[in-house]
């Protein structure tokens, strides 16, 4: 791991902290795991980590210390490929985790090794607006009005950014519009984006703290966090249609085998499907994969028509190539420079 990646990891380490001593699966020992995740999951993993470490210590006598690294999902994937020593990755996009697999760090068939296709929860993209919704933003067509400024992170580095573009695209093609009309729509939308942050939490800061923009395209869970932090100055608007976001989780096989942490890493990710963890997930405004827990929290999640990636592309590989590769749809509508702010 180079100095750049060590600095990133140390800067983003969780409050659980670092640990010295044994780093192997043995009862009574102390084991350290590193979870490389995407930008707005800090609060989720803080609570899940607390639950898991207490449960695992009770069952095995082993103390587990979990380090967290957060950032734009695409940037995080590149860091793992370049040497950031993740035991598990819990990234926003299938394509980011699959890129790590294609680099030889995760074994084939990783989705089948965990329940529900390695998907412990799902989410979607919603709008956050200022108190009273002064621009009366109600649905996707409002985002291309000349008087509306939109905040969304870069699709080049952020899962939030990718999903926002795909949600906007599907809002046209799944309502009878052509792909040419969808391309024209997202082109107009990005002309209304004054700042492209590199990740979801950076975009939250731009909108909520710096006061830039009229509407923020963000994860549903991040919207709740943003509104709670604002003290009543922001509110959520649910569009009529949005994309089903599916942040899958995976063990980084090459790293856990080298660090002798496979047993604990497997227990950690399987814990996410327990009733206790599913309740935490719902509490943090992610939609649980357990249908019973989701049903029990139905009042907490507003109904919205959710579409999958297969409804607008043949799959994630196709979507990545079509929309986000060099020269893809995003480059065509925004320009290949597409620089992000920090």
mmCIF file of N, CA, C and O in Angstrom, residues 21 90 96 119 138 201-202 230 273:
data_model
loop_
_atom_site.group_PDB
_atom_site.id
_atom_site.type_symbol
_atom_site.label_atom_id
_atom_site.label_comp_id
_atom_site.label_asym_id
_atom_site.label_seq_id
_atom_site.Cartn_x
_atom_site.Cartn_y
_atom_site.Cartn_z
ATOM 1 N N UNK A 21 -1.673 -6.234 17.745
ATOM 2 C CA UNK A 21 -1.784 -7.611 18.207
ATOM 3 C C UNK A 21 -2.166 -8.558 17.103
ATOM 4 O O UNK A 21 -2.038 -8.266 15.927
ATOM 5 N N UNK A 90 -18.087 -2.566 0.584
ATOM 6 C CA UNK A 90 -19.531 -2.353 0.671
ATOM 7 C C UNK A 90 -19.858 -1.111 -0.152
ATOM 8 O O UNK A 90 -20.295 -0.096 0.378
ATOM 9 N N UNK A 96 -18.421 -1.200 -9.524
ATOM 10 C CA UNK A 96 -17.206 -0.918 -8.749
ATOM 11 C C UNK A 96 -16.688 -2.181 -8.078
ATOM 12 O O UNK A 96 -15.480 -2.458 -8.096
ATOM 13 N N UNK A 119 -26.951 -8.620 -1.422
ATOM 14 C CA UNK A 119 -27.630 -7.320 -1.309
ATOM 15 C C UNK A 119 -28.390 -7.259 0.027
ATOM 16 O O UNK A 119 -29.524 -7.719 0.119
ATOM 17 N N UNK A 138 -41.205 19.338 -8.085
ATOM 18 C CA UNK A 138 -42.059 18.195 -7.765
ATOM 19 C C UNK A 138 -41.654 16.914 -8.480
ATOM 20 O O UNK A 138 -41.935 15.817 -7.997
ATOM 21 N N UNK A 201 -21.320 12.783 0.108
ATOM 22 C CA UNK A 201 -21.265 13.642 1.287
ATOM 23 C C UNK A 201 -20.731 15.027 0.935
ATOM 24 O O UNK A 201 -21.163 16.032 1.523
ATOM 25 N N UNK A 202 -19.832 15.100 -0.015
ATOM 26 C CA UNK A 202 -19.365 16.407 -0.479
ATOM 27 C C UNK A 202 -20.480 17.215 -1.106
ATOM 28 O O UNK A 202 -20.585 18.434 -0.903
ATOM 29 N N UNK A 230 -30.184 19.792 9.230
ATOM 30 C CA UNK A 230 -30.521 21.163 8.823
ATOM 31 C C UNK A 230 -31.394 21.901 9.826
ATOM 32 O O UNK A 230 -31.594 23.108 9.691
ATOM 33 N N UNK A 273 -27.607 -9.687 7.520
ATOM 34 C CA UNK A 273 -28.912 -10.267 7.190
ATOM 35 C C UNK A 273 -29.693 -10.710 8.433
ATOM 36 O O UNK A 273 -30.805 -11.220 8.309
#
